Amino acid sequence: MVTPPDFTLVATDLDGTLLRSDDTVGPHSRAALARAEAAGARHLVVTGRPVPNIRGLLAELGHTGVAVCGQGAQLYDAGAGRMLSSVTLDRELARTALGKIEAETGPVAAAVDQDGPDGLTLIEPDYRMPHASLPARRVGSRDALWARPVIKVLVRHPELSDDELTAVARGAVGDLATVQMAGPGTVELAPHGVDKGTGFLLAAEVLGRDPATAVAFGDMPNDLPMFRLAGHGVAMAGAHPELRAAADEITLSNNEEGVAVVLERLFG
């Protein structure tokens, strides 16, 4: 395990981690992040949200570095306002993957995040957004989801739990896509081999930082690939049991600004 003076990167998930339940970053977290950056560390946002859904938040935070978005599919330069890289999910593979899942589970409701800095989130008639504050456009049929290239597909089932749907989807999809549980009501299909870990590695390379000198914060299983690469993984109180088991420590909840508690100890 690295010692506190060696931390040069602070990697934070957003939902359930850095963001409070009202989608804001608390004053203690802001101050702690500023203290870490003053000590020479870089703050790296690593989120499942696509670029269009976090640009305003990054601007409000004054974040001008790079951000890993879209479950690792997008690398965004917030300071320059431009996409550095993006990986799309082949739409025919996505159609096939959904069909394989539904062959096991019966009908699911699906949504997609389109590629690009101005991509839309499109949702089927029966899909319910897990975060009501995030913008989405409802379409009339599944065929309409594939109008433009996409970076990921979101799937919900009327009866199965997130854990159950994730397990079934992984068995059904195989190497057609990477299946991740990203939050309550959020099971996602990303391009095969793409996850927060691959995005984290790419961002660390761009920033010139060793991933092993990162302290990483998260709350869901989709943060596991990042935890495996970081020097120190911190799970939030109430995090998914799978992530808690892999974490080096557990902090307070997002609403209690648990990120700040750890950063104040490490960089205080």
C-alpha atoms as one frame of an Amber mdcrd trajectory, in Angstrom:
protein
   0.000   0.000   0.000   1.316   3.474  -0.821   1.830   5.972   1.976  -0.041
   9.299   2.017   2.830  11.503   0.728   3.010   9.311  -2.372  -0.555   9.900
  -3.552  -0.481  11.914  -6.765  -3.952  11.160  -8.132  -7.420  11.355  -6.578
  -9.934   9.383  -8.665 -13.578   9.860  -7.744 -16.787   8.336  -8.992 -19.690
  10.809  -8.990 -23.108   9.288  -8.209 -23.222   7.855  -4.714 -19.639   8.950
  -4.095 -18.559  12.558  -4.614 -22.070  13.821  -5.360 -24.582  14.099  -2.564
 -28.107  12.845  -3.192 -29.118  16.289  -4.465 -26.444  16.096  -7.208 -24.181
  18.665  -5.528 -20.616  18.520  -4.202 -20.460  19.581  -0.577 -18.213  22.368
   0.759 -15.982  19.999   2.736 -15.380  17.874  -0.371 -14.560  20.963  -2.422
 -12.097  22.172   0.185 -10.494  18.735   0.550 -10.070  18.358  -3.220  -8.490
  21.818  -3.371  -6.125  20.836  -0.551  -5.115  17.647  -2.369  -4.444  19.567
  -5.583  -2.445  22.183  -3.686  -0.296  19.295  -2.431   0.392  18.227  -6.034
  -2.278  15.588  -6.595  -4.578  15.700  -9.610  -8.315  15.158  -9.342  -9.675
  12.701 -11.893 -13.429  12.260 -12.301 -14.284   8.672 -13.306 -17.991   8.322
 -13.988 -20.548   6.255 -15.836 -22.281   9.437 -16.968 -21.616  10.471 -20.571
 -19.874  13.772 -21.317 -23.048  15.825 -22.014 -24.377  14.974 -18.544 -21.344
  16.209 -16.608 -20.070  19.255 -18.516 -22.127  21.649 -16.403 -21.043  19.966
 -13.177 -17.363  20.076 -14.144 -17.657  23.762 -15.017 -19.395  24.501 -11.721
 -16.601  22.684  -9.885 -13.956  24.595 -11.809 -12.572  21.254 -12.960 -10.246
  21.832 -15.922  -8.505  18.453 -16.056  -9.444  15.263 -17.843 -12.479  13.166
 -16.960 -13.271   9.532 -17.684 -16.913   9.333 -18.762 -19.409   6.854 -20.165
 -18.165   3.906 -18.096 -14.636   4.314 -19.490 -15.681   4.787 -23.119 -14.927
   8.523 -23.224 -11.931  10.614 -22.190 -12.795  14.300 -22.003 -10.578  17.356
 -21.574 -12.742  19.680 -19.493 -10.356  22.620 -19.769 -10.258  22.530 -23.557
 -13.866  21.402 -23.873 -13.001  18.590 -26.269 -13.178  14.838 -26.469  -9.766
  13.166 -26.367 -11.014   9.696 -27.224 -14.233   7.722 -27.526 -15.069   4.047
 -28.056 -18.459   3.115 -29.482 -20.510  -0.031 -29.025 -21.307  -1.656 -32.357
 -25.054  -1.249 -32.770 -25.600  -4.658 -34.354 -23.735  -6.278 -31.466 -25.876
  -4.261 -29.090 -29.068  -5.483 -30.753 -27.821  -9.059 -30.564 -26.816  -8.689
 -26.922 -30.251  -7.358 -25.971 -31.890 -10.237 -27.804 -29.757 -12.759 -25.927
 -30.637 -11.169 -22.599 -34.357 -11.156 -23.379 -34.166 -14.801 -24.417 -33.221
 -15.500 -20.793 -35.240 -12.899 -18.897 -38.197 -11.936 -21.055 -38.707  -8.308
 -22.140 -36.424  -5.607 -20.755 -36.582  -1.827 -21.072 -33.549  -0.285 -22.731
 -31.891   3.090 -23.181 -28.723   4.285 -24.920 -26.151   7.022 -24.493 -25.182
   8.367 -27.886 -21.587   9.048 -28.819 -20.144  12.544 -28.963 -19.930  15.654
 -26.769 -23.568  16.477 -27.586 -24.950  12.930 -27.659 -28.424  12.311 -26.279
 -29.728   9.738 -23.842 -32.601   7.966 -25.602 -35.043   5.796 -23.640 -37.703
   3.282 -24.662 -41.327   3.945 -23.640 -41.093   1.632 -20.601 -37.624   2.705
 -19.436 -37.506   4.685 -16.203 -34.454   6.856 -15.594 -32.780   6.014 -12.257
 -31.784   9.682 -11.903 -34.765  11.863 -12.661 -32.539  14.954 -12.888 -30.606
  13.607 -15.882 -31.935  14.618 -19.307 -33.365  11.922 -21.574 -35.484  11.798
 -24.704 -38.199   9.153 -24.937 -38.494   7.390 -28.310 -41.356   5.379 -29.754
 -39.570   2.103 -30.448 -36.332   0.214 -29.907 -35.310   0.776 -33.519 -35.129
   4.506 -32.782 -32.359   3.870 -30.243 -29.922   3.087 -33.020 -30.261   6.304
 -35.038 -26.683   7.349 -34.177 -23.559   5.630 -32.802 -23.792   4.776 -29.091
 -21.268   4.281 -26.321 -23.436   2.101 -24.085 -26.833   0.529 -23.534 -28.734
   0.695 -20.244 -31.070  -2.154 -19.310 -33.821  -2.536 -16.705 -36.049  -5.499
 -15.876 -39.478  -5.223 -14.237 -38.849  -8.030 -11.740 -35.176  -9.024 -11.514
 -32.880  -7.261  -9.055 -29.806  -5.461 -10.354 -27.570  -8.298  -9.161 -29.771
 -10.910 -10.829 -30.001  -9.009 -14.098 -26.245  -8.401 -14.144 -25.488 -12.090
 -13.628 -27.932 -13.217 -16.318 -26.734 -10.553 -18.753 -23.083 -11.521 -18.334
 -23.868 -15.152 -19.011 -25.996 -14.318 -22.040 -23.850 -11.613 -23.613 -20.413
 -13.195 -23.308 -17.824 -11.228 -25.269 -20.355  -9.135 -27.188 -20.130  -6.410
 -24.556 -18.899  -5.595 -21.060 -21.736  -5.802 -18.530 -21.511  -3.526 -15.497
 -23.739  -2.699 -12.539 -23.327   1.040 -12.219 -25.914   1.961  -9.603 -29.429
   1.246  -8.393 -31.501   0.444 -11.462 -28.485   0.839 -13.708 -27.163  -2.242
 -15.524 -25.142  -1.267 -18.580 -23.588  -2.802 -21.681 -20.347  -1.126 -22.765
 -17.968  -2.004 -25.620 -16.231  -5.309 -24.906 -13.097  -4.779 -22.829 -14.015
  -1.206 -21.900 -14.622  -0.274 -18.270 -13.593   2.285 -15.694 -10.234   0.564
 -15.372  -9.304   1.023 -19.031 -10.440   4.644 -18.908  -8.547   5.210 -15.670
  -5.326   3.837 -17.177  -5.659   6.038 -20.247  -6.303   9.119 -18.146  -3.359
   8.372 -15.847  -1.130   8.119 -18.923  -2.382  11.464 -20.240  -1.765  13.051
 -16.834   1.656  11.441 -16.481   0.733   9.759 -13.195   1.342   6.220 -11.967
  -2.034   4.513 -11.323  -0.519   2.869  -8.257  -0.201   6.326  -6.670  -3.946
   6.928  -6.879  -6.501   6.908  -4.114  -9.816   5.903  -5.688 -13.346   6.390
  -4.336 -16.478   4.511  -5.421 -19.688   2.809  -4.386 -20.692   0.222  -7.009
 -19.227  -2.868  -8.736 -18.402  -0.840 -11.855 -15.700   0.828  -9.727 -13.920
  -2.497  -9.167 -11.666  -2.275 -12.268 -10.448   1.113 -11.037  -9.894  -0.184
  -7.499  -7.757  -3.039  -8.813  -5.375  -0.555 -10.427  -5.276   2.174  -7.792
  -2.916   2.133  -4.844  -5.731   2.604  -2.344  -9.451   1.943  -2.834 -12.047
   3.621  -0.626 -15.670   2.435  -0.627 -18.451   4.666   0.584 -20.669   3.651
   3.493 -23.574   1.733   1.987 -21.513   0.713  -1.047 -22.329  -2.538  -2.816
 -20.971  -5.535  -0.836 -18.768  -6.583  -3.776 -16.954  -3.246  -3.717 -16.758
  -3.129   0.060 -15.017  -6.513   0.031 -12.383  -5.203  -2.410 -11.801  -1.859
  -0.677  -8.822  -0.951   1.480 -11.083   1.105   3.709 -14.685   2.230   4.159
 -15.527   5.883   4.656 -18.722   7.777   5.460 -21.581   8.091   2.991 -21.711
  10.508   0.075 -24.215  12.690   1.953 -21.766  12.817   4.871 -18.976  13.782
   2.451 -16.954  10.646   3.079 -14.521  11.582   0.297 -13.559  14.703   2.244
 -12.977  12.712   5.436 -10.327  10.559   3.771  -8.694  13.379   1.808  -8.440
  15.531   4.921  -6.574  12.695   6.621  -4.269  12.069   3.665  -3.570  15.671
   2.686  -4.549  17.631   5.790
